Every structure is written in structure tokens, then in C-alpha cells.
Amino acid sequence: MNKVYADANTAIKDITDNAVLMLGGFGLCGIPENSIAALVAAGVKNLTCISNNAGVDDFGIGLMLKQKQVKKMIASYVGENAEFERQLLSGELEVELIPQGTLATRCMAAGYGMPAIFTPAGVGTEVANGKEKRVFNGKEYLMEYAFDADFAIVKAWKGDTDGNLIYKDTARNFNPLMAMAGKITIAEVEHLVPAGELDPNYIHTPGIYVQRIFQGSNYEKRIEQRTTKSPLSP
Amino acid sequence: MALTKEQIAQRIAQELKDGYYVNLGIGIPTLVANYIPAGINVVLQSENGLLGMGPFPFEGEEDPDLINAGKQTITTVAGSSFFDSAMSFGMIRAGKVDLTVLGAMEVSDAGDIANWKIPGKMVKGMGGAMDLVASAKNIIVAMMHTNPKGESKLLPQCTLPLTGKRCVKKIVTELAVLEVTENGFKLLERAPGVATEEIISKTAGKLIVDGEVPEMKL
């Protein structure tokens, strides 16, 4: 068993046109930068991308949008991307906006082997259109299906050669959920170590969920909203 | 005098109770964190996966791996924890979060809220708002009483696509504190120096004014 790949280009090599991809991250935090760059270089098209956000105009999934590689975007919030909004309003891009908790839990369900979940999010709104409803204990819920993705592409802080992953701070977000949900999961990590070096007590994603792992490089880790306080403020 | 955005946040902060777990939305709600009353300990939840959100970092100490739901660089406080997005919305759905404060474009006198979409114009998405309003025990809306055109945002029915139905409990605007009741908005408090007549004229939904309405204390 060898899960270790040389780099992003080799790890994503068999991703072809029309693939359904999950991409981890919240905003630009914890996104698989190396893999996105490789997908842009590979030029694969007609992709369906499941990701909480769509990046910004010149970073993250925004880079793939600019190259018109994305046919359909499934996300919860896309407010930071002007090109996205343009493609959406002009009808070039198909978009499904879904509540953030629903997005996360549909990933989780896939990784837990459950076909569907029930959530109250979206009841009484246009999100509920066409969906099966059930009442439990007097409260209405929508049935939402587990996602079915060909590839999940995630970013972790540390990983080992068996595919075990540890995330850092809020860069965790959707990454462990998507890691569980892909038919093939590709993980890029800041620090790749030999199996046995990570304490099993602190593994967030067990290696069984990860088919490919590689040592990432040149992380930009762009900050979307740099907010600071002055040393004088309370 | 109508309240400033900071004063709206200050008034909402008076609703906090010791031990509350609180989710603050983007905009005015974020400012509530600056006015937590002395002696009260609340834990701020950020739905991208953090309990125990602290203030912004000093310049030079920003960490790109540590942000809030508004994508701003932040810090953690002692006793904080990180988790994934499913657990984050799990604790919201399970009713563990005591108070949610969020902004709105429209609120109806039945407590419906619209804050995610203007058809044909703005398509940013609902983010976590639909999950929050569907499950939170206590939802306070922080917003301006009227839109930039001067039209009331407190309506008999929302005209924009809904985020959630019958969920808002209280609204704090620059003019008033209102409670959503079975019979419509109930005027609880006026901003200092603001006449009840002005609030009546700027509230399109059903408004209950019960006797003399006290001024807010800030």
C-alpha cells in the first residue's frame, strides 16, 4: 500500500472532465491550494464543485472559475467573488446554494454511510421546494441526501504516510467531513511524516478515508479580511 | 436621537446572561462582543468551527489558519476549542447555543426573516443563517429600522425570499427595541429622545404600543 504521491500534479492526474469534486476550506482558510493550482494547470472542464465558498477572483476556486472549468457550483456563500456573481447572473454557471450546516452534514452523512439526513434548515423557504418533509416531535424537517463525489480534495496541517490527518485551528472546517466523503480522497499537507510519528490520540481523520497524500509546498495562505487591534485598544 | 450602530450593539449586549453561548453574525452583531457587561462571562461561537473566540490579534500576530465566520483574523480565549463544520452546526441544531444575533433586510410581524437574497441583484448565499434561525432558541435581529430608501424593514410580510419563518424573538434598531408577539411587534423601548410617533410611522407591520413606552438605558 502506497498512498504517498510526489506532488499535486500526480495526485490529481486522473481527474477528468465532468468529475464531481469536493474541495475543503472556509473562505480561503484551509483550502487545498496546491491541488487547485494543479487542476487549473491540467485544464479539466465541466467540473461540479462542492465547497462552502467559491474563493475570490484571483485565488482559490476563483482561479478555476476564471478559466471556465466549473459547470456547477454547490456552495453556501459566494459573496466574495465578482466573477462568480457575473457568471451566475448571466447563466453561464449553474449554482446550487444550500445552508452551510446542510452542506456540512451532507458530507458527514456520506462519510458515515448514511443516505440522508433530516434538518430544519430551510423549512418554509425556497430551499424546501421539491424536498420531502417529515415532522418529528411537532417540528418540521427537510430530508437532504448525502453527497456523492468522485474526489474529495482536502488540506491538513500534518499527515502521515498512512493517510492519517491532523488539522490546525479553524482551517479544519469542512476538511475532515469531505475527507470522509470522497470515493477517492486526496490530502495535501504542510508536514508529511512517517506513519507512527503522529499520536493516534490526536488524529482527526483516520487514514482509512484517505487514498492519496502528498507534501504540499509554497503555501500562500492568503488572508481575506486582515483585522487587527492597536496595542492601545482594550 | 437615533442610536449609532455601536449603541445598537451596546443595547443588545444587555440581553446577555452569564454562561451564555452566543453566535454573533456579521456587521452590527459582531460589535456586541465589545460591550459584554462586566462580571458576565459569555462564550462566543464562530460557526466555522470555534468556541471561545477572542478579540482581533495585534498587528503582526495574524494567523491565516485562525479566522471567524466573517473571514476576519481573530484570536482565541482560554478554554476555547476547535471542531469541524458538522459539529458546529450540530451544536446549533441541538439547541446548545443560547443566543443568536444577526442582521436582516426584512422582518415580518410574525417573526419571519429575510436576509440572504435579492432576486436578480444579490446572490451571495445564506451561509449559516438558515441553519441558525431554524434551530436557535433565542434570535435577536440587529438592523436599521428603514432601508436606504426610507422604507420600513419591519413589515406585515417579507417581500424578499425568506431565511426562516416565525423565528425572530426581538429586534433592536436605531429607534426602538421590539418584541415579536402573537399579535405583532410590541414596542418595548424607544431610543433616547425618539418619539413613539416616529417609530409608529416607520413600522409597516402591526405594532402594539401599550401605554407609555420607556426610553432605553445605555
PDB file of C-alpha atoms in Angstrom, chain B:
ATOM      1  CA  MET B   1     -31.553  60.774  18.930  1.00  0.00           C
ATOM      2  CA  ALA B   2     -31.348  57.622  16.867  1.00  0.00           C
ATOM      3  CA  LEU B   3     -28.758  55.145  18.084  1.00  0.00           C
ATOM      4  CA  THR B   4     -25.423  54.615  16.374  1.00  0.00           C
ATOM      5  CA  LYS B   5     -24.521  51.085  15.273  1.00  0.00           C
ATOM      6  CA  GLU B   6     -22.287  50.833  18.347  1.00  0.00           C
ATOM      7  CA  GLN B   7     -25.204  51.811  20.589  1.00  0.00           C
ATOM      8  CA  ILE B   8     -27.455  49.188  18.964  1.00  0.00           C
ATOM      9  CA  ALA B   9     -24.750  46.638  19.822  1.00  0.00           C
ATOM     10  CA  GLN B  10     -24.497  48.063  23.344  1.00  0.00           C
ATOM     11  CA  ARG B  11     -28.264  47.676  23.879  1.00  0.00           C
ATOM     12  CA  ILE B  12     -28.203  44.078  22.602  1.00  0.00           C
ATOM     13  CA  ALA B  13     -25.313  43.294  24.955  1.00  0.00           C
ATOM     14  CA  GLN B  14     -27.710  43.987  27.848  1.00  0.00           C
ATOM     15  CA  GLU B  15     -29.571  40.803  26.817  1.00  0.00           C
ATOM     16  CA  LEU B  16     -26.518  38.645  27.581  1.00  0.00           C
ATOM     17  CA  LYS B  17     -26.546  36.450  30.658  1.00  0.00           C
ATOM     18  CA  ASP B  18     -23.695  34.808  32.482  1.00  0.00           C
ATOM     19  CA  GLY B  19     -22.793  31.449  30.953  1.00  0.00           C
ATOM     20  CA  TYR B  20     -24.449  32.106  27.587  1.00  0.00           C
ATOM     21  CA  TYR B  21     -23.047  30.542  24.427  1.00  0.00           C
ATOM     22  CA  VAL B  22     -23.607  33.181  21.750  1.00  0.00           C
ATOM     23  CA  ASN B  23     -23.335  33.288  17.958  1.00  0.00           C
ATOM     24  CA  LEU B  24     -22.849  36.773  16.543  1.00  0.00           C
ATOM     25  CA  GLY B  25     -23.470  37.397  12.849  1.00  0.00           C
ATOM     26  CA  ILE B  26     -21.586  39.723  10.519  1.00  0.00           C
ATOM     27  CA  GLY B  27     -21.987  43.528  10.798  1.00  0.00           C
ATOM     28  CA  ILE B  28     -23.600  45.185  13.831  1.00  0.00           C
ATOM     29  CA  PRO B  29     -23.908  41.824  15.668  1.00  0.00           C
ATOM     30  CA  THR B  30     -20.109  41.476  15.678  1.00  0.00           C
ATOM     31  CA  LEU B  31     -19.867  44.744  17.645  1.00  0.00           C
ATOM     32  CA  VAL B  32     -21.870  43.215  20.529  1.00  0.00           C
ATOM     33  CA  ALA B  33     -18.650  41.498  21.642  1.00  0.00           C
ATOM     34  CA  ASN B  34     -17.236  44.931  22.543  1.00  0.00           C
ATOM     35  CA  TYR B  35     -19.984  45.630  25.113  1.00  0.00           C
ATOM     36  CA  ILE B  36     -20.241  42.437  27.165  1.00  0.00           C
ATOM     37  CA  PRO B  37     -21.214  43.710  30.641  1.00  0.00           C
ATOM     38  CA  ALA B  38     -18.635  43.449  33.414  1.00  0.00           C
ATOM     39  CA  GLY B  39     -18.959  40.341  35.567  1.00  0.00           C
ATOM     40  CA  ILE B  40     -20.703  38.382  32.820  1.00  0.00           C
ATOM     41  CA  ASN B  41     -18.913  35.538  31.122  1.00  0.00           C
ATOM     42  CA  VAL B  42     -20.145  34.524  27.673  1.00  0.00           C
ATOM     43  CA  VAL B  43     -18.566  32.153  25.163  1.00  0.00           C
ATOM     44  CA  LEU B  44     -18.654  33.268  21.534  1.00  0.00           C
ATOM     45  CA  GLN B  45     -19.295  30.599  18.906  1.00  0.00           C
ATOM     46  CA  SER B  46     -17.975  31.094  15.399  1.00  0.00           C
ATOM     47  CA  GLU B  47     -19.738  28.682  13.056  1.00  0.00           C
ATOM     48  CA  ASN B  48     -16.611  27.940  11.036  1.00  0.00           C
ATOM     49  CA  GLY B  49     -15.532  25.818  13.992  1.00  0.00           C
ATOM     50  CA  LEU B  50     -14.581  27.675  17.166  1.00  0.00           C
ATOM     51  CA  LEU B  51     -15.965  28.131  20.664  1.00  0.00           C
ATOM     52  CA  GLY B  52     -14.183  30.813  22.678  1.00  0.00           C
ATOM     53  CA  MET B  53     -13.497  33.486  20.080  1.00  0.00           C
ATOM     54  CA  GLY B  54     -11.273  36.303  21.299  1.00  0.00           C
ATOM     55  CA  PRO B  55     -10.545  39.811  20.011  1.00  0.00           C
ATOM     56  CA  PHE B  56      -8.651  40.700  16.830  1.00  0.00           C
ATOM     57  CA  PRO B  57      -4.913  39.966  17.043  1.00  0.00           C
ATOM     58  CA  PHE B  58      -2.231  42.639  17.346  1.00  0.00           C
ATOM     59  CA  GLU B  59      -0.656  43.607  14.043  1.00  0.00           C
ATOM     60  CA  GLY B  60       1.967  41.043  13.083  1.00  0.00           C
ATOM     61  CA  GLU B  61       0.215  38.289  15.065  1.00  0.00           C
ATOM     62  CA  GLU B  62      -2.462  37.452  12.482  1.00  0.00           C
ATOM     63  CA  ASP B  63      -2.743  33.733  11.729  1.00  0.00           C
ATOM     64  CA  PRO B  64      -4.335  32.783   8.380  1.00  0.00           C
ATOM     65  CA  ASP B  65      -5.496  29.498   9.954  1.00  0.00           C
ATOM     66  CA  LEU B  66      -7.477  31.341  12.635  1.00  0.00           C
ATOM     67  CA  ILE B  67     -10.462  33.294  11.345  1.00  0.00           C
ATOM     68  CA  ASN B  68     -14.101  33.905  12.261  1.00  0.00           C
ATOM     69  CA  ALA B  69     -17.200  33.310  10.129  1.00  0.00           C
ATOM     70  CA  GLY B  70     -16.725  36.770   8.597  1.00  0.00           C
ATOM     71  CA  LYS B  71     -13.249  35.603   7.446  1.00  0.00           C
ATOM     72  CA  GLN B  72     -11.589  38.120   9.783  1.00  0.00           C
ATOM     73  CA  THR B  73      -8.378  37.231  11.610  1.00  0.00           C
ATOM     74  CA  ILE B  74      -9.119  36.645  15.294  1.00  0.00           C
ATOM     75  CA  THR B  75      -7.666  35.100  18.459  1.00  0.00           C
ATOM     76  CA  THR B  76      -8.890  32.517  20.959  1.00  0.00           C
ATOM     77  CA  VAL B  77      -9.537  32.919  24.677  1.00  0.00           C
ATOM     78  CA  ALA B  78      -8.569  30.487  27.448  1.00  0.00           C
ATOM     79  CA  GLY B  79     -10.811  27.425  27.338  1.00  0.00           C
ATOM     80  CA  SER B  80     -11.528  27.599  23.608  1.00  0.00           C
ATOM     81  CA  SER B  81     -11.999  24.617  21.307  1.00  0.00           C
ATOM     82  CA  PHE B  82     -11.910  23.885  17.586  1.00  0.00           C
ATOM     83  CA  PHE B  83     -14.196  21.484  15.705  1.00  0.00           C
ATOM     84  CA  ASP B  84     -15.411  20.721  12.198  1.00  0.00           C
ATOM     85  CA  SER B  85     -18.362  22.386  10.454  1.00  0.00           C
ATOM     86  CA  ALA B  86     -20.756  19.456  11.010  1.00  0.00           C
ATOM     87  CA  MET B  87     -20.205  19.557  14.765  1.00  0.00           C
ATOM     88  CA  SER B  88     -20.501  23.342  14.683  1.00  0.00           C
ATOM     89  CA  PHE B  89     -23.961  23.165  13.140  1.00  0.00           C
ATOM     90  CA  GLY B  90     -24.703  20.100  15.241  1.00  0.00           C
ATOM     91  CA  MET B  91     -24.431  22.152  18.424  1.00  0.00           C
ATOM     92  CA  ILE B  92     -26.559  24.869  16.808  1.00  0.00           C
ATOM     93  CA  ARG B  93     -29.214  22.371  15.644  1.00  0.00           C
ATOM     94  CA  ALA B  94     -29.262  20.664  19.027  1.00  0.00           C
ATOM     95  CA  GLY B  95     -30.126  23.965  20.692  1.00  0.00           C
ATOM     96  CA  LYS B  96     -26.893  24.304  22.675  1.00  0.00           C
ATOM     97  CA  VAL B  97     -26.333  27.902  21.538  1.00  0.00           C
ATOM     98  CA  ASP B  98     -28.295  30.217  23.857  1.00  0.00           C
ATOM     99  CA  LEU B  99     -28.488  33.347  21.738  1.00  0.00           C
ATOM    100  CA  THR B 100     -28.065  34.207  18.070  1.00  0.00           C
ATOM    101  CA  VAL B 101     -27.721  37.823  16.947  1.00  0.00           C
ATOM    102  CA  LEU B 102     -27.941  38.524  13.242  1.00  0.00           C
ATOM    103  CA  GLY B 103     -28.682  41.230  10.733  1.00  0.00           C
ATOM    104  CA  ALA B 104     -31.712  41.320   8.426  1.00  0.00           C
ATOM    105  CA  MET B 105     -33.028  43.010   5.312  1.00  0.00           C
ATOM    106  CA  GLU B 106     -36.657  42.457   6.377  1.00  0.00           C
ATOM    107  CA  VAL B 107     -38.528  41.089   9.397  1.00  0.00           C
ATOM    108  CA  SER B 108     -42.266  40.382   9.445  1.00  0.00           C
ATOM    109  CA  ASP B 109     -44.579  40.948  12.420  1.00  0.00           C
ATOM    110  CA  ALA B 110     -44.885  37.147  12.673  1.00  0.00           C
ATOM    111  CA  GLY B 111     -41.120  36.824  13.162  1.00  0.00           C
ATOM    112  CA  ASP B 112     -40.184  35.761   9.621  1.00  0.00           C
ATOM    113  CA  ILE B 113     -36.749  36.943   8.488  1.00  0.00           C
ATOM    114  CA  ALA B 114     -35.234  37.643   5.061  1.00  0.00           C
ATOM    115  CA  ASN B 115     -31.516  38.344   4.841  1.00  0.00           C
ATOM    116  CA  TRP B 116     -29.870  36.295   2.120  1.00  0.00           C
ATOM    117  CA  LYS B 117     -31.066  37.151  -1.362  1.00  0.00           C
ATOM    118  CA  ILE B 118     -32.404  39.959  -3.539  1.00  0.00           C
ATOM    119  CA  PRO B 119     -33.670  38.185  -6.684  1.00  0.00           C
ATOM    120  CA  GLY B 120     -31.826  39.296  -9.816  1.00  0.00           C
ATOM    121  CA  LYS B 121     -29.489  41.537  -7.836  1.00  0.00           C
ATOM    122  CA  MET B 122     -27.675  39.955  -4.956  1.00  0.00           C
ATOM    123  CA  VAL B 123     -26.855  36.275  -4.779  1.00  0.00           C
ATOM    124  CA  LYS B 124     -24.351  35.859  -2.021  1.00  0.00           C
ATOM    125  CA  GLY B 125     -25.968  32.844  -0.402  1.00  0.00           C
ATOM    126  CA  MET B 126     -27.379  32.054   3.008  1.00  0.00           C
ATOM    127  CA  GLY B 127     -24.185  30.801   4.622  1.00  0.00           C
ATOM    128  CA  GLY B 128     -25.138  29.516   8.059  1.00  0.00           C
ATOM    129  CA  ALA B 129     -28.106  31.849   8.562  1.00  0.00           C
ATOM    130  CA  MET B 130     -30.827  29.327   7.645  1.00  0.00           C
ATOM    131  CA  ASP B 131     -29.370  26.724   9.992  1.00  0.00           C
ATOM    132  CA  LEU B 132     -29.110  29.276  12.802  1.00  0.00           C
ATOM    133  CA  VAL B 133     -32.637  30.663  12.510  1.00  0.00           C
ATOM    134  CA  ALA B 134     -34.178  27.201  12.145  1.00  0.00           C
ATOM    135  CA  SER B 135     -32.749  25.988  15.441  1.00  0.00           C
ATOM    136  CA  ALA B 136     -31.741  28.856  17.739  1.00  0.00           C
ATOM    137  CA  LYS B 137     -33.763  29.193  20.932  1.00  0.00           C
ATOM    138  CA  ASN B 138     -33.449  32.967  21.028  1.00  0.00           C
ATOM    139  CA  ILE B 139     -32.862  35.149  17.985  1.00  0.00           C
ATOM    140  CA  ILE B 140     -32.300  38.893  18.183  1.00  0.00           C
ATOM    141  CA  VAL B 141     -32.129  40.893  14.974  1.00  0.00           C
ATOM    142  CA  ALA B 142     -29.874  43.949  14.825  1.00  0.00           C
ATOM    143  CA  MET B 143     -30.756  46.232  11.928  1.00  0.00           C
ATOM    144  CA  MET B 144     -31.752  49.720  10.840  1.00  0.00           C
ATOM    145  CA  HIS B 145     -35.474  50.468  11.090  1.00  0.00           C
ATOM    146  CA  THR B 146     -35.704  51.543   7.422  1.00  0.00           C
ATOM    147  CA  ASN B 147     -33.776  50.754   4.246  1.00  0.00           C
ATOM    148  CA  PRO B 148     -31.670  53.384   2.432  1.00  0.00           C
ATOM    149  CA  LYS B 149     -34.812  54.441   0.514  1.00  0.00           C
ATOM    150  CA  GLY B 150     -36.528  55.192   3.819  1.00  0.00           C
ATOM    151  CA  GLU B 151     -38.921  52.233   3.566  1.00  0.00           C
ATOM    152  CA  SER B 152     -39.750  50.241   6.680  1.00  0.00           C
ATOM    153  CA  LYS B 153     -37.902  46.952   7.178  1.00  0.00           C
ATOM    154  CA  LEU B 154     -40.499  45.867   9.758  1.00  0.00           C
ATOM    155  CA  LEU B 155     -43.271  44.537   7.562  1.00  0.00           C
ATOM    156  CA  PRO B 156     -46.640  42.751   7.642  1.00  0.00           C
ATOM    157  CA  GLN B 157     -44.990  40.163   5.354  1.00  0.00           C
ATOM    158  CA  CYS B 158     -41.464  39.842   4.000  1.00  0.00           C
ATOM    159  CA  THR B 159     -41.204  40.641   0.291  1.00  0.00           C
ATOM    160  CA  LEU B 160     -37.737  39.063  -0.167  1.00  0.00           C
ATOM    161  CA  PRO B 161     -37.029  35.300  -0.149  1.00  0.00           C
ATOM    162  CA  LEU B 162     -37.205  34.040   3.434  1.00  0.00           C
ATOM    163  CA  THR B 163     -34.305  32.810   5.525  1.00  0.00           C
ATOM    164  CA  GLY B 164     -36.642  31.374   8.143  1.00  0.00           C
ATOM    165  CA  LYS B 165     -40.225  31.503   9.371  1.00  0.00           C
ATOM    166  CA  ARG B 166     -41.547  32.564  12.781  1.00  0.00           C
ATOM    167  CA  CYS B 167     -38.156  32.595  14.439  1.00  0.00           C
ATOM    168  CA  VAL B 168     -37.197  36.161  15.388  1.00  0.00           C
ATOM    169  CA  LYS B 169     -37.891  36.958  19.051  1.00  0.00           C
ATOM    170  CA  LYS B 170     -36.618  40.510  19.397  1.00  0.00           C
ATOM    171  CA  ILE B 171     -35.434  43.360  17.161  1.00  0.00           C
ATOM    172  CA  VAL B 172     -33.146  46.227  18.107  1.00  0.00           C
ATOM    173  CA  THR B 173     -32.965  49.138  15.652  1.00  0.00           C
ATOM    174  CA  GLU B 174     -31.584  52.661  15.880  1.00  0.00           C
ATOM    175  CA  LEU B 175     -35.070  53.758  17.029  1.00  0.00           C
ATOM    176  CA  ALA B 176     -36.514  51.004  19.180  1.00  0.00           C
ATOM    177  CA  VAL B 177     -36.489  47.643  20.905  1.00  0.00           C
ATOM    178  CA  LEU B 178     -39.369  45.489  19.708  1.00  0.00           C
ATOM    179  CA  GLU B 179     -40.571  42.050  20.692  1.00  0.00           C
ATOM    180  CA  VAL B 180     -42.317  39.680  18.282  1.00  0.00           C
ATOM    181  CA  THR B 181     -45.579  38.549  19.881  1.00  0.00           C
ATOM    182  CA  GLU B 182     -48.589  36.503  18.731  1.00  0.00           C
ATOM    183  CA  ASN B 183     -50.240  39.785  17.772  1.00  0.00           C
ATOM    184  CA  GLY B 184     -47.352  41.533  16.027  1.00  0.00           C
ATOM    185  CA  PHE B 185     -44.418  43.741  17.020  1.00  0.00           C
ATOM    186  CA  LYS B 186     -44.639  45.042  20.572  1.00  0.00           C
ATOM    187  CA  LEU B 187     -42.786  48.285  21.234  1.00  0.00           C
ATOM    188  CA  LEU B 188     -40.720  47.740  24.381  1.00  0.00           C
ATOM    189  CA  GLU B 189     -38.334  50.705  24.402  1.00  0.00           C
ATOM    190  CA  ARG B 190     -37.608  53.888  22.474  1.00  0.00           C
ATOM    191  CA  ALA B 191     -34.144  55.255  21.682  1.00  0.00           C
ATOM    192  CA  PRO B 192     -33.462  58.276  23.919  1.00  0.00           C
ATOM    193  CA  GLY B 193     -35.337  61.297  22.562  1.00  0.00           C
ATOM    194  CA  VAL B 194     -37.121  59.377  19.779  1.00  0.00           C
ATOM    195  CA  ALA B 195     -40.899  59.906  19.764  1.00  0.00           C
ATOM    196  CA  THR B 196     -43.288  56.961  19.699  1.00  0.00           C
ATOM    197  CA  GLU B 197     -44.975  58.607  16.682  1.00  0.00           C
ATOM    198  CA  GLU B 198     -41.771  58.341  14.645  1.00  0.00           C
ATOM    199  CA  ILE B 199     -41.496  54.626  15.431  1.00  0.00           C
ATOM    200  CA  ILE B 200     -45.169  54.115  14.508  1.00  0.00           C
ATOM    201  CA  SER B 201     -44.697  55.945  11.197  1.00  0.00           C
ATOM    202  CA  LYS B 202     -41.608  53.872  10.301  1.00  0.00           C
ATOM    203  CA  THR B 203     -43.094  50.476  11.210  1.00  0.00           C
ATOM    204  CA  ALA B 204     -45.186  48.995   8.391  1.00  0.00           C
ATOM    205  CA  GLY B 205     -46.073  45.760  10.192  1.00  0.00           C
ATOM    206  CA  LYS B 206     -48.583  45.523  13.017  1.00  0.00           C
ATOM    207  CA  LEU B 207     -47.266  47.465  16.019  1.00  0.00           C
ATOM    208  CA  ILE B 208     -48.574  47.244  19.559  1.00  0.00           C
ATOM    209  CA  VAL B 209     -47.973  50.330  21.680  1.00  0.00           C
ATOM    210  CA  ASP B 210     -49.086  49.667  25.237  1.00  0.00           C
ATOM    211  CA  GLY B 211     -49.234  52.891  27.263  1.00  0.00           C
ATOM    212  CA  GLU B 212     -46.147  54.970  27.951  1.00  0.00           C
ATOM    213  CA  VAL B 213     -43.061  53.425  26.277  1.00  0.00           C
ATOM    214  CA  PRO B 214     -39.865  53.799  28.316  1.00  0.00           C
ATOM    215  CA  GLU B 215     -36.564  55.058  26.893  1.00  0.00           C
ATOM    216  CA  MET B 216     -33.634  52.674  26.545  1.00  0.00           C
ATOM    217  CA  LYS B 217     -30.897  52.921  29.132  1.00  0.00           C
ATOM    218  CA  LEU B 218     -27.402  52.759  27.664  1.00  0.00           C
TER     219      LEU B 218
END
